[in-house]
CSV table of C-alpha atoms in Angstrom, one decimal:
chain,number,residue,atom,x,y,z
A,172,UNK,CA,106.4,103.1,143.6
A,173,UNK,CA,106.4,100.5,140.8
A,174,UNK,CA,104.0,97.5,140.9
A,175,UNK,CA,106.4,94.6,140.8
A,176,UNK,CA,104.6,91.2,140.4
A,177,UNK,CA,104.7,89.4,143.7
A,178,UNK,CA,105.7,85.7,143.5
A,179,UNK,CA,103.9,83.3,145.8
A,180,UNK,CA,102.1,79.9,145.9
A,181,UNK,CA,100.2,79.4,142.7
A,182,UNK,CA,101.5,82.6,141.1
A,183,UNK,CA,103.0,80.9,138.1
A,184,UNK,CA,99.9,78.6,137.6
A,185,UNK,CA,97.7,81.7,137.6
A,186,UNK,CA,99.9,83.4,135.0
A,187,UNK,CA,99.9,80.3,132.8
A,188,UNK,CA,96.1,80.1,133.0
A,189,UNK,CA,95.8,83.8,132.2
A,190,UNK,CA,98.1,83.4,129.2
A,191,UNK,CA,96.3,80.4,127.9
A,192,UNK,CA,92.9,82.0,128.3
A,193,UNK,CA,93.9,85.2,126.6
A,194,UNK,CA,95.5,83.5,123.7
A,195,UNK,CA,92.4,81.3,123.2
A,196,UNK,CA,90.3,84.5,123.1
A,197,UNK,CA,92.5,86.3,120.6
A,198,UNK,CA,92.2,83.3,118.3
A,199,UNK,CA,88.5,84.3,117.9
A,200,UNK,CA,89.3,87.6,116.3
A,201,UNK,CA,89.6,86.3,112.7
A,202,UNK,CA,86.2,84.7,113.1
A,203,UNK,CA,84.5,87.9,114.1
A,204,UNK,CA,86.4,90.0,111.6
A,205,UNK,CA,85.3,88.1,108.5
A,206,UNK,CA,81.9,89.7,108.4
A,207,UNK,CA,83.4,93.2,109.0
A,208,UNK,CA,85.8,92.7,106.0
A,209,UNK,CA,82.9,91.6,103.9
A,210,UNK,CA,81.0,94.7,104.9
A,211,UNK,CA,83.9,96.8,103.4
A,212,UNK,CA,85.9,97.6,106.5
A,213,UNK,CA,89.7,97.3,106.1
A,214,UNK,CA,92.1,95.9,108.6
A,215,UNK,CA,93.2,99.3,109.9
A,216,UNK,CA,89.6,100.4,110.7
A,217,UNK,CA,88.9,97.1,112.5
A,218,UNK,CA,92.0,97.4,114.6
A,219,UNK,CA,91.3,101.0,115.3
A,220,UNK,CA,87.9,100.1,116.8
A,221,UNK,CA,89.4,97.1,118.6
A,222,UNK,CA,91.9,99.2,120.6
A,223,UNK,CA,89.6,102.1,121.4
A,224,UNK,CA,86.6,99.9,122.5
A,225,UNK,CA,89.0,98.0,124.7
A,226,UNK,CA,90.4,101.2,126.2
A,227,UNK,CA,86.9,102.3,127.2
A,228,UNK,CA,87.0,99.4,129.6
A,229,UNK,CA,90.7,99.2,130.4
A,230,UNK,CA,91.3,102.8,131.4
A,231,UNK,CA,88.6,102.9,134.2
A,232,UNK,CA,89.9,99.6,135.5
A,233,UNK,CA,93.5,101.0,135.5
A,234,UNK,CA,92.3,104.1,137.4
A,235,UNK,CA,90.5,102.0,139.9
A,236,UNK,CA,93.2,99.3,140.5
A,237,UNK,CA,96.5,101.2,140.1
A,238,UNK,CA,98.5,102.1,143.3
A,239,UNK,CA,99.5,105.3,141.6
A,240,UNK,CA,98.6,105.8,138.0
A,241,UNK,CA,100.8,108.9,137.4
A,242,UNK,CA,103.9,107.1,138.9
A,243,UNK,CA,103.2,104.0,136.9
A,244,UNK,CA,103.0,106.1,133.7
A,245,UNK,CA,106.4,107.6,134.5
A,246,UNK,CA,108.1,104.3,135.3
A,247,UNK,CA,106.5,101.9,132.8
A,248,UNK,CA,103.5,103.4,131.0
A,249,UNK,CA,105.5,105.7,128.7
A,250,UNK,CA,107.8,102.8,127.6
A,251,UNK,CA,104.8,100.5,127.0
A,252,UNK,CA,103.0,103.3,125.0
A,253,UNK,CA,106.1,103.9,122.8
A,254,UNK,CA,106.5,100.2,122.3
A,255,UNK,CA,102.9,99.9,121.2
A,256,UNK,CA,102.8,102.9,118.9
A,257,UNK,CA,106.1,101.8,117.2
A,258,UNK,CA,106.9,98.1,117.3
A,259,UNK,CA,103.3,97.0,118.0
A,260,UNK,CA,102.0,99.0,115.0
A,261,UNK,CA,104.9,97.8,112.8
A,262,UNK,CA,104.3,94.2,113.6
A,263,UNK,CA,100.6,94.3,112.7
A,264,UNK,CA,101.4,96.2,109.5
A,265,UNK,CA,104.2,93.8,108.3
A,266,UNK,CA,101.9,90.8,109.1
A,267,UNK,CA,98.9,92.1,107.1
A,268,UNK,CA,101.1,93.4,104.3
A,269,UNK,CA,102.7,90.0,104.0
A,270,UNK,CA,99.5,88.1,103.6
A,271,UNK,CA,98.5,90.4,100.7
A,272,UNK,CA,101.0,88.7,98.4
A,273,UNK,CA,102.4,85.7,100.3
A,274,UNK,CA,100.3,82.6,101.1
A,275,UNK,CA,99.0,82.8,104.7
A,276,UNK,CA,100.4,79.3,105.3
A,277,UNK,CA,103.9,80.7,104.7
A,278,UNK,CA,103.3,83.8,106.8
A,279,UNK,CA,101.9,81.8,109.8
A,280,UNK,CA,104.7,79.3,109.7
A,281,UNK,CA,107.5,81.8,109.6
A,282,UNK,CA,105.7,83.9,112.3
A,283,UNK,CA,105.9,80.9,114.7
A,284,UNK,CA,109.7,81.3,114.7
A,285,UNK,CA,109.1,84.0,117.3
A,286,UNK,CA,109.0,81.7,120.3
A,287,UNK,CA,112.6,80.7,119.4
A,288,UNK,CA,113.6,84.3,119.2
A,289,UNK,CA,112.0,85.2,122.5
A,290,UNK,CA,113.8,82.3,124.2
A,291,UNK,CA,117.1,83.7,122.9
A,292,UNK,CA,116.2,87.1,124.3
A,293,UNK,CA,115.4,85.4,127.7
A,294,UNK,CA,118.9,83.9,127.7
A,295,UNK,CA,121.1,86.6,126.3
A,296,UNK,CA,119.1,89.8,127.1
A,297,UNK,CA,117.7,88.9,130.6
A,298,UNK,CA,120.2,86.2,131.6
A,299,UNK,CA,117.4,83.7,132.3
A,300,UNK,CA,118.0,80.0,132.4
A,301,UNK,CA,116.6,78.1,129.4
A,302,UNK,CA,115.5,74.6,130.1
A,303,UNK,CA,115.7,71.8,127.5
A,304,UNK,CA,111.9,71.2,127.5
A,305,UNK,CA,111.4,74.8,126.3
A,306,UNK,CA,113.7,74.3,123.4
A,307,UNK,CA,111.9,71.1,122.5
A,308,UNK,CA,108.5,72.9,122.9
A,309,UNK,CA,109.4,75.7,120.5
A,310,UNK,CA,110.7,73.2,117.9
A,311,UNK,CA,107.5,71.2,118.1
A,312,UNK,CA,105.4,74.4,117.8
A,313,UNK,CA,107.4,75.4,114.7
A,314,UNK,CA,107.1,72.0,113.0
A,315,UNK,CA,103.4,71.9,114.0
A,316,UNK,CA,102.8,75.3,112.3
A,317,UNK,CA,104.7,74.1,109.3
A,318,UNK,CA,102.5,70.9,109.0
A,319,UNK,CA,99.3,72.8,109.6
A,320,UNK,CA,100.0,75.0,106.5
A,321,UNK,CA,101.7,72.3,104.5
A,322,UNK,CA,99.1,71.6,101.8
A,323,UNK,CA,99.2,75.2,100.6
A,324,UNK,CA,102.8,75.8,101.3
A,325,UNK,CA,104.4,77.9,98.5
A,326,UNK,CA,105.4,81.4,97.6
A,327,UNK,CA,102.6,82.0,95.1
A,328,UNK,CA,102.8,85.6,93.7
A,329,UNK,CA,105.1,86.8,96.5
A,330,UNK,CA,106.9,90.1,95.9
A,331,UNK,CA,110.1,91.2,97.5
A,332,UNK,CA,108.4,93.6,100.0
A,333,UNK,CA,106.0,90.9,101.0
A,334,UNK,CA,108.8,88.5,101.6
A,335,UNK,CA,110.7,91.1,103.7
A,336,UNK,CA,107.6,91.6,105.7
A,337,UNK,CA,107.3,87.8,106.3
A,338,UNK,CA,110.8,87.8,107.8
A,339,UNK,CA,110.4,91.0,109.7
A,340,UNK,CA,107.1,90.1,111.4
A,341,UNK,CA,108.4,87.5,114.0
A,342,UNK,CA,111.5,89.5,114.6
A,343,UNK,CA,109.6,92.7,115.4
A,344,UNK,CA,107.0,90.9,117.4
A,345,UNK,CA,109.7,89.2,119.5
A,346,UNK,CA,111.4,92.5,120.2
A,347,UNK,CA,108.0,94.0,121.1
A,348,UNK,CA,107.4,91.2,123.6
A,349,UNK,CA,110.9,91.4,125.1
A,350,UNK,CA,110.5,95.2,125.7
A,351,UNK,CA,107.0,94.7,127.1
A,352,UNK,CA,108.4,92.1,129.5
A,353,UNK,CA,110.8,94.7,131.0
A,354,UNK,CA,108.1,97.3,131.5
A,355,UNK,CA,105.1,95.2,132.6
A,356,UNK,CA,107.2,94.1,135.6
A,357,UNK,CA,106.9,97.7,136.7
A,358,UNK,CA,103.2,98.2,136.1
A,359,UNK,CA,99.9,96.8,137.5
A,360,UNK,CA,98.1,94.7,134.9
A,361,UNK,CA,95.3,97.1,133.9
A,362,UNK,CA,97.7,100.1,133.8
A,363,UNK,CA,100.2,98.2,131.7
A,364,UNK,CA,97.4,96.9,129.3
A,365,UNK,CA,96.0,100.4,129.0
A,366,UNK,CA,99.4,101.9,128.1
A,367,UNK,CA,100.0,99.3,125.4
A,368,UNK,CA,96.6,99.7,123.8
A,369,UNK,CA,96.8,103.5,124.1
A,370,UNK,CA,100.0,103.3,121.9
A,371,UNK,CA,98.3,101.0,119.4
A,372,UNK,CA,95.1,102.9,119.4
A,373,UNK,CA,96.9,106.2,118.7
A,374,UNK,CA,99.0,104.6,116.0
A,375,UNK,CA,95.9,103.3,114.2
A,376,UNK,CA,94.2,106.6,114.8
A,377,UNK,CA,97.0,108.2,112.8
A,378,UNK,CA,96.6,105.6,110.1
A,379,UNK,CA,92.9,106.2,109.8
A,380,UNK,CA,93.4,110.0,109.9
A,381,UNK,CA,95.9,109.8,107.0
A,382,UNK,CA,94.2,107.3,104.8
A,383,UNK,CA,90.5,107.7,105.9
A,384,UNK,CA,88.0,105.4,107.4
A,385,UNK,CA,86.9,103.3,104.4
A,386,UNK,CA,83.7,102.1,106.0
A,387,UNK,CA,81.7,103.5,108.9
A,388,UNK,CA,80.4,100.7,111.1
A,389,UNK,CA,76.8,99.9,110.5
A,390,UNK,CA,74.5,98.9,113.4
A,391,UNK,CA,74.7,95.2,112.4
A,392,UNK,CA,78.5,95.3,112.7
A,393,UNK,CA,78.5,96.5,116.3
A,394,UNK,CA,78.3,93.1,118.0
A,395,UNK,CA,81.3,91.8,116.0
A,396,UNK,CA,83.3,95.0,116.9
A,397,UNK,CA,82.4,94.7,120.6
A,398,UNK,CA,83.5,91.0,120.5
A,399,UNK,CA,86.8,91.9,118.9
A,400,UNK,CA,87.3,94.9,121.3
A,401,UNK,CA,86.3,93.2,124.5
A,402,UNK,CA,86.8,89.5,124.1
A,403,UNK,CA,89.8,89.6,121.7
A,404,UNK,CA,91.0,92.9,122.9
A,405,UNK,CA,90.5,94.0,126.5
A,406,UNK,CA,90.6,90.6,128.1
A,407,UNK,CA,93.5,89.4,125.9
A,408,UNK,CA,95.8,92.4,126.6
A,409,UNK,CA,94.9,92.3,130.3
A,410,UNK,CA,96.0,88.7,130.4
A,411,UNK,CA,99.2,89.6,128.5
A,412,UNK,CA,100.1,92.4,131.0
A,413,UNK,CA,99.3,90.0,133.9
A,414,UNK,CA,101.0,86.9,132.7
A,415,UNK,CA,104.1,88.2,130.9
A,416,UNK,CA,106.0,89.6,133.9
A,417,UNK,CA,105.3,86.5,135.9
A,418,UNK,CA,106.6,84.2,133.3
A,419,UNK,CA,109.1,85.5,130.7
A,420,UNK,CA,109.0,86.5,127.1
A,421,UNK,CA,110.0,83.0,126.0
A,422,UNK,CA,107.8,81.0,128.4
A,423,UNK,CA,104.8,83.3,127.6
A,424,UNK,CA,105.4,82.8,123.8
A,425,UNK,CA,105.2,79.0,124.2
A,426,UNK,CA,101.9,79.1,126.0
A,427,UNK,CA,100.2,81.6,123.7
A,428,UNK,CA,101.0,79.5,120.7
A,429,UNK,CA,97.7,78.0,121.7
A,430,UNK,CA,96.2,80.8,119.6
A,431,UNK,CA,97.0,78.7,116.5
A,432,UNK,CA,95.1,75.7,117.9
A,433,UNK,CA,92.1,78.0,118.6
A,434,UNK,CA,92.1,79.5,115.1
A,435,UNK,CA,92.1,76.1,113.4
A,436,UNK,CA,89.4,74.6,115.7
A,437,UNK,CA,87.1,77.6,115.0
A,438,UNK,CA,87.7,77.2,111.3
A,439,UNK,CA,86.7,73.5,111.5
A,440,UNK,CA,83.8,73.7,114.0
A,441,UNK,CA,82.2,77.0,113.0
A,442,UNK,CA,83.3,77.7,109.5
A,443,UNK,CA,83.2,74.2,108.1
A,444,UNK,CA,86.8,74.1,107.0
A,445,UNK,CA,88.3,70.7,106.1
A,446,UNK,CA,91.7,69.6,107.4
A,447,UNK,CA,94.0,66.9,106.1
A,448,UNK,CA,95.5,64.3,108.5
A,449,UNK,CA,98.8,66.2,108.1
A,450,UNK,CA,97.2,69.4,109.3
A,451,UNK,CA,95.6,67.7,112.3
A,452,UNK,CA,99.0,66.2,113.1
A,453,UNK,CA,100.5,69.7,113.0
A,454,UNK,CA,98.0,71.1,115.4
A,455,UNK,CA,98.6,68.1,117.6
A,456,UNK,CA,102.3,68.8,117.7
A,457,UNK,CA,101.7,72.4,118.7
A,458,UNK,CA,99.4,71.3,121.6
A,459,UNK,CA,101.9,68.6,122.6
A,460,UNK,CA,104.7,71.1,122.7
A,461,UNK,CA,102.8,73.5,125.0
A,462,UNK,CA,101.4,70.8,127.3
A,463,UNK,CA,104.7,68.8,127.6
A,464,UNK,CA,106.6,71.9,128.5
A,465,UNK,CA,104.1,72.6,131.4
A,466,UNK,CA,104.0,69.0,132.6
A,467,UNK,CA,107.8,68.8,132.9
A,468,UNK,CA,107.9,72.1,134.7
A,469,UNK,CA,105.2,71.0,137.1
A,470,UNK,CA,107.2,68.0,138.1
A,471,UNK,CA,110.2,70.1,139.1
């Protein structure tokens, strides 16, 4: 028996709250990762620990809450696992490969095309109705991301592979979310979250096995790794597996664009970064797009 999400009073509001909460938490990952990179750990190693630390919590919760873990694996888990180990892994690789040679402002701006793509998937793949406020919201989010990175917008020393990765990242991520939407509707949240991270964890396990673990975590790095694995990992993916099937790929993508706001606020409040008025306006547009979409929906 599959675990279809049950609609009811307040179901959408809870899904929206979960998506917003999870996206805010994943926005903290770069803050905790800075010290790990400075300690010599590369991206693959940090992500390897992120997924396996999270799985240490998610798998017991899945075992406890699932109505039938073996059945869920057969109906949805395998699809989510394969989605994670292929498209999930590819999306993270293309993103971090892109930022090696292309300015991060360009990478982030192009990445936020993905809410537009997921809305198109909602319409043409799942035959869901797309409302005008969602179209306006994704446009505001994209323009906001563009303004947030405007002062450093340029191609720099970009190479052809880096540019291809910039373009590929939002496309792959959108397909990843669209496929996850299909399967998370057939899985309980913790079982679905575990299957996704098992795929990603195994994928990065292969990467580490092939290329080696460039830095073994020191004792002082453990708190940051735990924060990334639990706060920016387990809670985030559980909120993803809960909220996505109760919303849609497009509606979920609009809400979790809040991650960009979180990243910028952490940079300003905790890292002392300085923003121009144009950048503040960009972040404001992202927030307006998200909030306005929800307010219009709430009145219907």
